[in-house]
GROMACS .gro file of C-alpha atoms in nm:
model
  302
    1MET     CA    1   0.091   1.646   0.143
    2THR     CA    2  -0.284   1.788   0.011
    3ASN     CA    3  -0.143   1.786  -0.355
    4GLU     CA    4   0.011   1.452  -0.339
    5ILE     CA    5  -0.316   1.343  -0.231
    6ILE     CA    6  -0.513   1.525  -0.511
    7ASP     CA    7  -0.278   1.385  -0.765
    8MET     CA    8  -0.321   1.062  -0.674
    9HIS     CA    9  -0.702   1.066  -0.661
   10LEU     CA   10  -0.695   1.192  -1.001
   11ALA     CA   11  -0.428   0.954  -1.119
   12GLY     CA   12  -0.679   0.675  -0.972
   13ASP     CA   13  -0.687   0.604  -0.667
   14ASN     CA   14  -0.938   0.590  -0.446
   15ILE     CA   15  -1.040   0.767  -0.110
   16ALA     CA   16  -0.945   0.463   0.082
   17THR     CA   17  -0.608   0.436  -0.102
   18CYS     CA   18  -0.487   0.812  -0.025
   19MET     CA   19  -0.651   0.785   0.327
   20ASN     CA   20  -0.395   0.485   0.406
   21HIS     CA   21  -0.129   0.664   0.242
   22LEU     CA   22  -0.209   0.951   0.467
   23TYR     CA   23  -0.184   0.700   0.725
   24ALA     CA   24   0.139   0.560   0.626
   25ASN     CA   25   0.305   0.868   0.609
   26GLY     CA   26   0.198   1.007   0.960
   27ALA     CA   27   0.001   1.229   0.884
   28VAL     CA   28  -0.287   1.342   1.138
   29ASN     CA   29  -0.590   1.594   1.111
   30PRO     CA   30  -0.489   1.907   1.230
   31ASN     CA   31  -0.844   1.972   1.368
   32THR     CA   32  -0.861   1.655   1.565
   33GLY     CA   33  -0.513   1.535   1.608
   34GLN     CA   34  -0.605   1.191   1.505
   35PRO     CA   35  -0.524   0.994   1.135
   36PHE     CA   36  -0.743   1.096   0.862
   37THR     CA   37  -1.076   0.900   0.858
   38TRP     CA   38  -1.228   0.806   0.509
   39ALA     CA   39  -1.453   1.146   0.494
   40GLY     CA   40  -1.135   1.350   0.659
   41THR     CA   41  -0.963   1.237   0.344
   42LYS     CA   42  -1.245   1.351   0.100
   43SER     CA   43  -1.267   1.690   0.236
   44MET     CA   44  -0.903   1.742   0.211
   45ILE     CA   45  -0.902   1.665  -0.154
   46PHE     CA   46  -1.213   1.828  -0.279
   47ARG     CA   47  -1.155   2.149  -0.028
   48ALA     CA   48  -1.190   2.447  -0.252
   49ARG     CA   49  -0.954   2.650   0.005
   50ASN     CA   50  -0.675   2.446  -0.124
   51PHE     CA   51  -0.743   2.677  -0.475
   52GLY     CA   52  -0.790   2.991  -0.286
   53ILE     CA   53  -1.172   2.961  -0.385
   54ARG     CA   54  -1.388   3.133  -0.105
   55ILE     CA   55  -1.685   2.961  -0.023
   56TYR     CA   56  -2.047   3.130   0.096
   57LYS     CA   57  -2.335   2.849   0.213
   58GLY     CA   58  -2.103   2.561   0.090
   59LYS     CA   59  -2.039   2.658  -0.257
   60PRO     CA   60  -1.787   2.844  -0.386
   61GLN     CA   61  -1.849   3.227  -0.440
   62THR     CA   62  -1.822   3.359  -0.818
   63ASP     CA   63  -1.832   3.709  -0.939
   64ASP     CA   64  -2.054   3.831  -1.207
   65ASP     CA   65  -1.817   3.725  -1.481
   66GLY     CA   66  -1.826   3.398  -1.357
   67ASN     CA   67  -1.493   3.383  -1.201
   68TYR     CA   68  -1.399   3.228  -0.896
   69VAL     CA   69  -1.401   3.501  -0.591
   70LEU     CA   70  -1.042   3.445  -0.405
   71GLY     CA   71  -0.946   3.466  -0.046
   72PRO     CA   72  -0.702   3.627   0.105
   73TRP     CA   73  -0.448   3.303   0.146
   74GLU     CA   74  -0.201   3.165  -0.075
   75PRO     CA   75  -0.332   2.893  -0.277
   76LEU     CA   76  -0.212   2.568  -0.204
   77VAL     CA   77  -0.254   2.401  -0.534
   78VAL     CA   78  -0.087   2.575  -0.770
   79THR     CA   79   0.093   2.559  -1.158
   80ALA     CA   80   0.409   2.624  -1.237
   81THR     CA   81   0.337   3.004  -1.240
   82GLY     CA   82   0.184   3.021  -0.946
   83ASP     CA   83  -0.188   3.088  -1.040
   84PRO     CA   84  -0.447   2.842  -0.904
   85ASP     CA   85  -0.453   2.528  -1.092
   86TRP     CA   86  -0.830   2.555  -1.205
   87ASN     CA   87  -0.787   2.236  -1.439
   88LYS     CA   88  -0.761   2.051  -1.141
   89TRP     CA   89  -0.995   2.242  -0.953
   90GLU     CA   90  -1.279   2.149  -1.245
   91THR     CA   91  -1.171   1.810  -1.276
   92LEU     CA   92  -1.218   1.720  -0.928
   93GLN     CA   93  -1.571   1.945  -0.935
   94ALA     CA   94  -1.699   1.671  -1.255
   95ILE     CA   95  -1.567   1.371  -1.008
   96LYS     CA   96  -1.770   1.517  -0.720
   97SER     CA   97  -2.091   1.593  -0.930
   98GLY     CA   98  -2.058   1.229  -1.050
   99ALA     CA   99  -1.963   1.334  -1.438
  100LEU     CA  100  -1.619   1.117  -1.410
  101GLU     CA  101  -1.525   0.852  -1.220
  102PRO     CA  102  -1.138   0.861  -1.134
  103GLY     CA  103  -1.148   0.511  -1.073
  104GLU     CA  104  -1.379   0.217  -1.098
  105LYS     CA  105  -1.742   0.252  -0.912
  106VAL     CA  106  -1.708  -0.116  -0.809
  107ALA     CA  107  -1.379  -0.190  -0.622
  108ALA     CA  108  -1.206  -0.482  -0.733
  109LYS     CA  109  -0.952  -0.729  -0.536
  110TYR     CA  110  -0.798  -0.889  -0.817
  111PHE     CA  111  -0.582  -0.776  -1.112
  112LEU     CA  112  -0.759  -0.858  -1.375
  113THR     CA  113  -1.128  -0.902  -1.234
  114ARG     CA  114  -1.383  -0.793  -1.519
  115ILE     CA  115  -1.076  -0.782  -1.754
  116ALA     CA  116  -1.005  -1.115  -1.779
  117ARG     CA  117  -1.300  -1.286  -2.049
  118CYS     CA  118  -1.427  -1.620  -2.102
  119GLY     CA  119  -1.279  -1.820  -2.416
  120ARG     CA  120  -1.626  -2.001  -2.469
  121CYS     CA  121  -1.879  -1.704  -2.393
  122MET     CA  122  -1.658  -1.391  -2.384
  123PHE     CA  123  -1.848  -1.292  -2.024
  124PRO     CA  124  -1.608  -1.130  -1.782
  125MET     CA  125  -1.464  -1.311  -1.535
  126VAL     CA  126  -1.428  -1.271  -1.169
  127GLY     CA  127  -1.141  -1.355  -0.925
  128LYS     CA  128  -1.231  -1.573  -0.632
  129PRO     CA  129  -1.029  -1.697  -0.365
  130THR     CA  130  -0.952  -2.075  -0.301
  131TRP     CA  131  -1.053  -2.261  -0.015
  132VAL     CA  132  -0.914  -2.600   0.083
  133ARG     CA  133  -1.071  -2.803   0.321
  134GLY     CA  134  -1.300  -2.525   0.415
  135LYS     CA  135  -1.053  -2.284   0.506
  136LYS     CA  136  -0.959  -1.948   0.222
  137THR     CA  137  -0.640  -1.965   0.100
  138ASP     CA  138  -0.412  -1.701  -0.058
  139ALA     CA  139  -0.440  -1.894  -0.384
  140PHE     CA  140  -0.719  -1.727  -0.613
  141ASN     CA  141  -0.885  -1.806  -0.940
  142TYR     CA  142  -1.041  -1.626  -1.233
  143ASN     CA  143  -1.395  -1.762  -1.291
  144CYS     CA  144  -1.674  -1.728  -1.532
  145ASN     CA  145  -1.990  -1.736  -1.303
  146LYS     CA  146  -2.302  -1.880  -1.414
  147GLN     CA  147  -2.492  -1.527  -1.331
  148HIS     CA  148  -2.673  -1.481  -1.715
  149PRO     CA  149  -2.842  -1.764  -1.942
  150ASP     CA  150  -2.556  -1.680  -2.205
  151GLN     CA  151  -2.327  -1.729  -1.956
  152CYS     CA  152  -2.129  -2.070  -1.930
  153GLY     CA  153  -1.949  -2.064  -1.588
  154ALA     CA  154  -1.755  -2.368  -1.635
  155MET     CA  155  -1.382  -2.183  -1.720
  156GLY     CA  156  -1.170  -2.084  -1.428
  157ILE     CA  157  -0.756  -2.030  -1.436
  158ALA     CA  158  -0.507  -1.989  -1.191
  159GLY     CA  159  -0.492  -1.604  -1.104
  160ARG     CA  160  -0.175  -1.576  -0.979
  161ARG     CA  161   0.016  -1.723  -1.253
  162VAL     CA  162  -0.203  -1.516  -1.496
  163ASP     CA  163  -0.135  -1.192  -1.316
  164LYS     CA  164   0.249  -1.306  -1.373
  165LEU     CA  165   0.199  -1.330  -1.734
  166ILE     CA  166   0.032  -0.964  -1.800
  167LYS     CA  167   0.248  -0.812  -1.568
  168ASP     CA  168   0.561  -0.884  -1.730
  169LEU     CA  169   0.405  -0.835  -2.044
  170ILE     CA  170   0.313  -0.500  -1.972
  171PHE     CA  171   0.626  -0.416  -1.791
  172GLY     CA  172   0.876  -0.514  -2.076
  173MET     CA  173   0.621  -0.313  -2.298
  174VAL     CA  174   0.707  -0.009  -2.112
  175GLU     CA  175   1.039  -0.077  -2.047
  176LYS     CA  176   1.135  -0.081  -2.379
  177ALA     CA  177   0.949   0.232  -2.504
  178ALA     CA  178   1.151   0.407  -2.200
  179LYS     CA  179   1.515   0.249  -2.345
  180GLU     CA  180   1.363   0.365  -2.686
  181ARG     CA  181   1.252   0.704  -2.535
  182LYS     CA  182   0.893   0.661  -2.657
  183THR     CA  183   0.572   0.654  -2.516
  184LEU     CA  184   0.291   0.439  -2.557
  185GLU     CA  185  -0.024   0.664  -2.514
  186ALA     CA  186  -0.191   0.822  -2.838
  187PRO     CA  187  -0.071   1.160  -2.942
  188GLU     CA  188  -0.264   1.435  -2.726
  189LYS     CA  189  -0.524   1.632  -2.910
  190PRO     CA  190  -0.708   1.949  -2.879
  191TRP     CA  191  -1.028   1.973  -2.692
  192GLU     CA  192  -1.295   1.897  -2.992
  193LYS     CA  193  -1.530   2.184  -2.791
  194GLU     CA  194  -1.304   2.452  -2.762
  195ALA     CA  195  -1.474   2.688  -3.004
  196GLU     CA  196  -1.782   2.595  -2.849
  197PHE     CA  197  -1.683   2.671  -2.487
  198GLN     CA  198  -1.535   3.014  -2.624
  199ASP     CA  199  -1.821   3.111  -2.876
  200ILE     CA  200  -2.071   3.041  -2.540
  201LEU     CA  201  -1.822   3.231  -2.350
  202ASP     CA  202  -1.859   3.560  -2.594
  203GLN     CA  203  -2.258   3.468  -2.577
  204ILE     CA  204  -2.282   3.540  -2.209
  205ASN     CA  205  -2.058   3.848  -2.264
  206GLU     CA  206  -2.250   3.972  -2.531
  207LEU     CA  207  -2.590   3.918  -2.332
  208LYS     CA  208  -2.432   4.088  -2.009
  209ALA     CA  209  -2.394   4.371  -2.254
  210LEU     CA  210  -2.716   4.433  -2.406
  211TRP     CA  211  -2.865   4.412  -2.049
  212GLU     CA  212  -2.617   4.670  -1.945
  213ALA     CA  213  -2.756   4.885  -2.242
  214LYS     CA  214  -3.136   4.835  -2.118
  215LYS     CA  215  -3.193   4.660  -2.431
  216VAL     CA  216  -3.311   4.304  -2.321
  217ARG     CA  217  -3.617   4.222  -2.084
  218ALA     CA  218  -3.571   4.138  -1.724
  219ALA     CA  219  -3.739   3.776  -1.809
  220SER     CA  220  -3.549   3.697  -2.135
  221TYR     CA  221  -3.232   3.807  -2.002
  222VAL     CA  222  -3.262   3.591  -1.682
  223VAL     CA  223  -3.363   3.257  -1.879
  224ALA     CA  224  -3.091   3.286  -2.146
  225LEU     CA  225  -2.824   3.353  -1.896
  226ASP     CA  226  -2.917   3.064  -1.700
  227ASP     CA  227  -2.895   2.840  -2.034
  228LEU     CA  228  -2.562   2.940  -2.121
  229GLU     CA  229  -2.467   2.974  -1.768
  230ALA     CA  230  -2.571   2.607  -1.754
  231ARG     CA  231  -2.410   2.479  -2.098
  232ARG     CA  232  -2.059   2.660  -2.004
  233ASP     CA  233  -2.047   2.467  -1.663
  234GLU     CA  234  -2.151   2.173  -1.862
  235LEU     CA  235  -1.823   2.262  -2.115
  236LYS     CA  236  -1.588   2.329  -1.845
  237ALA     CA  237  -1.615   1.974  -1.677
  238GLU     CA  238  -1.591   1.850  -1.973
  239ARG     CA  239  -1.263   2.032  -2.050
  240ALA     CA  240  -1.167   1.898  -1.740
  241MET     CA  241  -1.186   1.537  -1.790
  242SER     CA  242  -1.021   1.574  -2.163
  243MET     CA  243  -0.757   1.700  -1.942
  244ILE     CA  244  -0.653   1.429  -1.733
  245PRO     CA  245  -0.363   1.259  -1.875
  246PRO     CA  246  -0.395   0.920  -1.984
  247ALA     CA  247  -0.303   0.648  -1.707
  248ILE     CA  248  -0.019   0.468  -1.892
  249LYS     CA  249   0.133   0.848  -1.967
  250ALA     CA  250   0.089   0.956  -1.592
  251LEU     CA  251   0.205   0.624  -1.417
  252SER     CA  252   0.481   0.423  -1.653
  253PRO     CA  253   0.724   0.656  -1.483
  254GLU     CA  254   0.580   0.539  -1.144
  255LEU     CA  255   0.560   0.186  -1.249
  256LEU     CA  256   0.927   0.167  -1.367
  257ARG     CA  257   1.061   0.343  -1.060
  258LYS     CA  258   0.867   0.135  -0.825
  259GLY     CA  259   0.736  -0.185  -0.976
  260TRP     CA  260   0.400  -0.312  -0.987
  261ASP     CA  261   0.378  -0.366  -0.580
  262GLY     CA  262   0.497  -0.029  -0.581
  263ILE     CA  263   0.154   0.129  -0.681
  264SER     CA  264  -0.219   0.080  -0.563
  265LEU     CA  265  -0.437  -0.170  -0.703
  266GLU     CA  266  -0.651   0.077  -0.888
  267ARG     CA  267  -0.326   0.234  -1.068
  268GLN     CA  268  -0.201  -0.130  -1.173
  269ARG     CA  269  -0.619  -0.133  -1.330
  270LEU     CA  270  -0.574   0.151  -1.508
  271ILE     CA  271  -0.240   0.075  -1.670
  272VAL     CA  272  -0.392  -0.254  -1.807
  273ARG     CA  273  -0.721  -0.122  -1.933
  274GLU     CA  274  -0.505   0.177  -2.148
  275ILE     CA  275  -0.335  -0.122  -2.319
  276LEU     CA  276  -0.556  -0.374  -2.326
  277THR     CA  277  -0.912  -0.405  -2.424
  278ALA     CA  278  -0.913  -0.777  -2.272
  279VAL     CA  279  -0.736  -1.061  -2.141
  280VAL     CA  280  -0.922  -1.378  -2.318
  281ILE     CA  281  -0.883  -1.719  -2.134
  282HIS     CA  282  -0.958  -2.003  -2.403
  283PRO     CA  283  -1.027  -2.338  -2.317
  284SER     CA  284  -0.781  -2.604  -2.196
  285PRO     CA  285  -0.664  -2.808  -2.515
  286GLY     CA  286  -0.886  -3.105  -2.558
  287GLY     CA  287  -1.066  -3.031  -2.287
  288LYS     CA  288  -0.826  -3.155  -2.032
  289GLY     CA  289  -0.728  -3.032  -1.717
  290GLY     CA  290  -0.369  -2.998  -1.568
  291GLY     CA  291  -0.092  -2.781  -1.521
  292PHE     CA  292  -0.087  -2.417  -1.554
  293ASP     CA  293  -0.130  -2.319  -1.989
  294ALA     CA  294   0.027  -2.010  -2.085
  295SER     CA  295  -0.093  -2.077  -2.464
  296ARG     CA  296  -0.443  -2.038  -2.277
  297VAL     CA  297  -0.413  -1.673  -2.151
  298GLU     CA  298  -0.445  -1.412  -2.528
  299PRO     CA  299  -0.380  -1.054  -2.449
  300VAL     CA  300  -0.591  -0.793  -2.698
  301PHE     CA  301  -0.451  -0.504  -2.727
  302ARG     CA  302  -0.625  -0.175  -2.791
   0.00000   0.00000   0.00000
């Protein structure tokens, strides 16, 4: 299940969701014979061996040209041609280094937390469970909490009703696009820094040629090479990030096949963020309460 778990994490599922998926499918850690822990799941996702890469003192080995040194075993994560999938590996490295988050840094418990915005002050709203007679219920509201001087703290709306409204809207859009054989994502564009990346690689090769020809001093060579290789690695991480498919492109077929309840909350939120900038919750007409009023809910499209 290694490939499946890696793809889940790249698609936006957090480590805990991946761990629960392993448990639900009866996978056990071969080293312990027990279900995978959070740490074991993380190790499984980021293991260099999956890509055939040798490790020395905790770091992937590379040759003089910056290419990874491969071990004698068959890599598990490969492209259609059977080669190690370097795009996935470099994307994982960007995630691991903190340059890229596959999902959200702060876990959300509700579909539209921080996506819903107060129509009075425009601050993000947060999902909170509803309490009745001192007991927490299954119901919840999206509330504007007074945590900033400019935040009104005076707006709330029934969470489940808003969630259903937005989920039905997005599912209808995805379903319509599928029937019309259209996609909702913007056309893919070539990576804008490809020329710079190739230029850095050329400079590294030229510098090494000068060194081999004894036309550059050792001190100058080491400093220049370190700078060029550092920039090369930065660009590798940026390129990996640019190659992640938009969430709606990756998950729309899964949404149609499994429905909202069949995909994790992290991935649900990735989908809604790809389509909507926010969901504005307006005040009740005339300032009165009462039942749920769908006209208060305004989706703001990208």
